[in-house]
GROMACS .gro file of C-alpha atoms in nm:
model
  166
    1MET     CA    1   3.454  -1.472   4.937
    2THR     CA    2   3.769  -1.320   4.796
    3ASN     CA    3   3.844  -0.953   4.743
    4SER     CA    4   4.074  -1.007   4.447
    5PRO     CA    5   3.960  -0.912   4.097
    6ILE     CA    6   3.838  -1.183   3.862
    7ASN     CA    7   4.105  -1.157   3.593
    8ASP     CA    8   4.006  -1.421   3.338
    9SER     CA    9   4.065  -1.251   3.000
   10ARG     CA   10   4.030  -1.549   2.770
   11PRO     CA   11   3.792  -1.465   2.485
   12TRP     CA   12   3.564  -1.759   2.564
   13SER     CA   13   3.538  -1.655   2.932
   14VAL     CA   14   3.463  -1.294   2.840
   15PHE     CA   15   3.203  -1.417   2.591
   16LEU     CA   16   3.034  -1.630   2.860
   17VAL     CA   17   3.015  -1.332   3.098
   18PHE     CA   18   2.845  -1.121   2.831
   19LEU     CA   19   2.621  -1.412   2.727
   20ARG     CA   20   2.500  -1.451   3.086
   21LEU     CA   21   2.434  -1.077   3.110
   22GLY     CA   22   2.253  -1.082   2.776
   23LEU     CA   23   2.028  -1.366   2.884
   24THR     CA   24   1.945  -1.227   3.227
   25SER     CA   25   1.938  -0.849   3.181
   26PHE     CA   26   1.616  -0.673   3.090
   27GLY     CA   27   1.548  -0.310   3.010
   28GLY     CA   28   1.707  -0.057   2.781
   29PRO     CA   29   2.062   0.074   2.756
   30ILE     CA   30   2.046   0.265   3.084
   31ALA     CA   31   1.939  -0.051   3.268
   32HIS     CA   32   2.219  -0.246   3.101
   33LEU     CA   33   2.473   0.007   3.226
   34GLY     CA   34   2.354  -0.071   3.578
   35TYR     CA   35   2.404  -0.443   3.521
   36PHE     CA   36   2.749  -0.372   3.375
   37HIS     CA   37   2.843  -0.166   3.680
   38ALA     CA   38   2.738  -0.444   3.917
   39GLU     CA   39   2.925  -0.708   3.716
   40PHE     CA   40   3.238  -0.528   3.601
   41VAL     CA   41   3.302  -0.270   3.873
   42ILE     CA   42   3.167  -0.431   4.187
   43ARG     CA   43   3.184  -0.808   4.127
   44ARG     CA   44   3.476  -0.856   3.887
   45ARG     CA   45   3.662  -0.530   3.951
   46TRP     CA   46   3.766  -0.501   3.588
   47LEU     CA   47   3.717  -0.125   3.622
   48SER     CA   48   3.739   0.128   3.901
   49GLU     CA   49   3.441   0.352   3.975
   50ARG     CA   50   3.624   0.640   3.805
   51SER     CA   51   3.719   0.436   3.497
   52SER     CA   52   3.364   0.312   3.464
   53ALA     CA   53   3.221   0.664   3.487
   54ASP     CA   54   3.475   0.790   3.232
   55LEU     CA   55   3.399   0.503   2.992
   56VAL     CA   56   3.023   0.558   3.015
   57ALA     CA   57   3.065   0.933   2.965
   58PHE     CA   58   3.282   0.875   2.658
   59CYS     CA   59   3.039   0.618   2.515
   60GLN     CA   60   2.751   0.865   2.545
   61PHE     CA   61   2.915   1.062   2.263
   62LEU     CA   62   2.943   0.764   2.027
   63PRO     CA   63   2.661   0.669   1.790
   64GLY     CA   64   2.430   0.394   1.910
   65PRO     CA   65   2.331   0.282   2.257
   66ALA     CA   66   2.593   0.364   2.520
   67SER     CA   67   2.562   0.016   2.671
   68SER     CA   68   2.661  -0.141   2.339
   69GLN     CA   69   2.964   0.084   2.317
   70VAL     CA   70   3.063   0.010   2.679
   71GLY     CA   71   3.025  -0.364   2.615
   72ILE     CA   72   3.240  -0.349   2.303
   73ALA     CA   73   3.506  -0.144   2.484
   74LEU     CA   74   3.512  -0.384   2.780
   75GLY     CA   75   3.533  -0.688   2.554
   76LEU     CA   76   3.811  -0.526   2.353
   77SER     CA   77   4.009  -0.428   2.663
   78ARG     CA   78   3.970  -0.770   2.827
   79ALA     CA   79   4.017  -1.008   2.535
   80GLY     CA   80   4.119  -0.808   2.228
   81TYR     CA   81   3.919  -0.815   1.908
   82CYS     CA   82   3.780  -1.158   1.989
   83GLY     CA   83   3.631  -1.011   2.304
   84ALA     CA   84   3.489  -0.705   2.132
   85LEU     CA   85   3.267  -0.892   1.890
   86PRO     CA   86   3.274  -1.256   1.992
   87PHE     CA   87   3.154  -1.476   1.709
   88TRP     CA   88   2.936  -1.190   1.583
   89GLU     CA   89   3.019  -1.223   1.216
   90ARG     CA   90   2.967  -1.599   1.220
   91LEU     CA   91   2.639  -1.570   1.411
   92ARG     CA   92   2.508  -1.277   1.208
   93CYS     CA   93   2.540  -1.468   0.881
   94ASN     CA   94   2.387  -1.793   1.006
   95LEU     CA   95   2.032  -1.835   0.867
   96GLY     CA   96   1.923  -2.046   1.164
   97ILE     CA   97   2.041  -1.778   1.407
   98GLN     CA   98   1.867  -1.509   1.201
   99ALA     CA   99   1.541  -1.707   1.215
  100ALA     CA  100   1.577  -1.762   1.589
  101LEU     CA  101   1.643  -1.392   1.645
  102ALA     CA  102   1.337  -1.303   1.435
  103GLY     CA  103   1.130  -1.533   1.657
  104ILE     CA  104   1.278  -1.383   1.971
  105ASN     CA  105   1.208  -1.032   1.841
  106ALA     CA  106   0.845  -1.128   1.777
  107ALA     CA  107   0.817  -1.267   2.129
  108VAL     CA  108   0.964  -0.947   2.274
  109VAL     CA  109   0.707  -0.741   2.083
  110GLY     CA  110   0.433  -0.962   2.232
  111LEU     CA  111   0.584  -0.923   2.578
  112LEU     CA  112   0.594  -0.544   2.539
  113MET     CA  113   0.235  -0.539   2.416
  114ALA     CA  114   0.125  -0.745   2.717
  115ALA     CA  115   0.310  -0.505   2.949
  116LEU     CA  116   0.153  -0.212   2.768
  117TYR     CA  117  -0.193  -0.351   2.832
  118TYR     CA  118  -0.137  -0.470   3.189
  119PRO     CA  119  -0.040  -0.288   3.402
  120VAL     CA  120   0.021   0.029   3.197
  121TRP     CA  121  -0.306   0.060   3.002
  122THR     CA  122  -0.530  -0.074   3.280
  123SER     CA  123  -0.382   0.169   3.534
  124ALA     CA  124  -0.376   0.480   3.312
  125ILE     CA  125  -0.667   0.475   3.067
  126PHE     CA  126  -0.998   0.511   3.251
  127GLN     CA  127  -1.205   0.748   3.037
  128PRO     CA  128  -1.236   0.838   2.669
  129GLN     CA  129  -1.033   1.158   2.720
  130ASP     CA  130  -0.746   0.948   2.863
  131PHE     CA  131  -0.748   0.742   2.545
  132GLY     CA  132  -0.764   1.057   2.331
  133LEU     CA  133  -0.471   1.214   2.514
  134ALA     CA  134  -0.269   0.892   2.477
  135LEU     CA  135  -0.348   0.886   2.105
  136VAL     CA  136  -0.242   1.252   2.060
  137ALA     CA  137   0.080   1.180   2.252
  138LEU     CA  138   0.148   0.881   2.025
  139VAL     CA  139   0.096   1.095   1.713
  140ALA     CA  140   0.314   1.371   1.859
  141LEU     CA  141   0.597   1.125   1.915
  142MET     CA  142   0.569   0.910   1.604
  143PHE     CA  143   0.461   1.151   1.333
  144TRP     CA  144   0.544   1.500   1.456
  145LYS     CA  145   0.871   1.375   1.609
  146LEU     CA  146   0.836   1.596   1.917
  147PRO     CA  147   1.082   1.530   2.200
  148PRO     CA  148   0.946   1.290   2.464
  149TRP     CA  149   1.000   1.537   2.749
  150LEU     CA  150   0.783   1.793   2.568
  151VAL     CA  151   0.507   1.541   2.503
  152VAL     CA  152   0.507   1.429   2.868
  153ILE     CA  153   0.497   1.784   3.005
  154SER     CA  154   0.233   1.893   2.751
  155SER     CA  155   0.020   1.588   2.829
  156GLY     CA  156   0.042   1.668   3.200
  157VAL     CA  157  -0.075   2.024   3.137
  158VAL     CA  158  -0.359   1.907   2.910
  159GLY     CA  159  -0.464   1.646   3.168
  160TRP     CA  160  -0.468   1.911   3.437
  161LEU     CA  161  -0.675   2.145   3.216
  162LEU     CA  162  -0.918   1.863   3.133
  163SER     CA  163  -0.980   1.812   3.504
  164PHE     CA  164  -1.137   2.161   3.515
  165ALA     CA  165  -1.336   2.118   3.195
  166LEU     CA  166  -1.494   1.782   3.274
   0.00000   0.00000   0.00000
């Protein structure tokens, strides 16, 4: 194994790195930043620890998911504009790609629903009051637009109080 950085900056090579990450990385933006760190700081050494931390901090201030902004910045720095948005415009306008993405999105919703049921639902909802509290939390998040941290803390307090009442 070599200790030298992997310096391939051709747009196609950069695209393939991001394609592999996109196909194998699961989770939200925070999880993606972890995958990016492993790939671009540790494995490829495209960034130092300090540069990576600075880039992530900067991208937190930009609109949209920080991982998207970090990915665009890395692609841009490695392969210019072709690396920042490889083939995006061509793919975005392709009806076949749009249909495939719609199918993938539907599958992801099904996957999330399955994960919601097992193990989340089956390990958290045991009694009617658990269901009621989950429903109130859902309403608080979706309709009242309360911050998630407040809903979690409030639900914990209500659950604790219910333990005395029931």
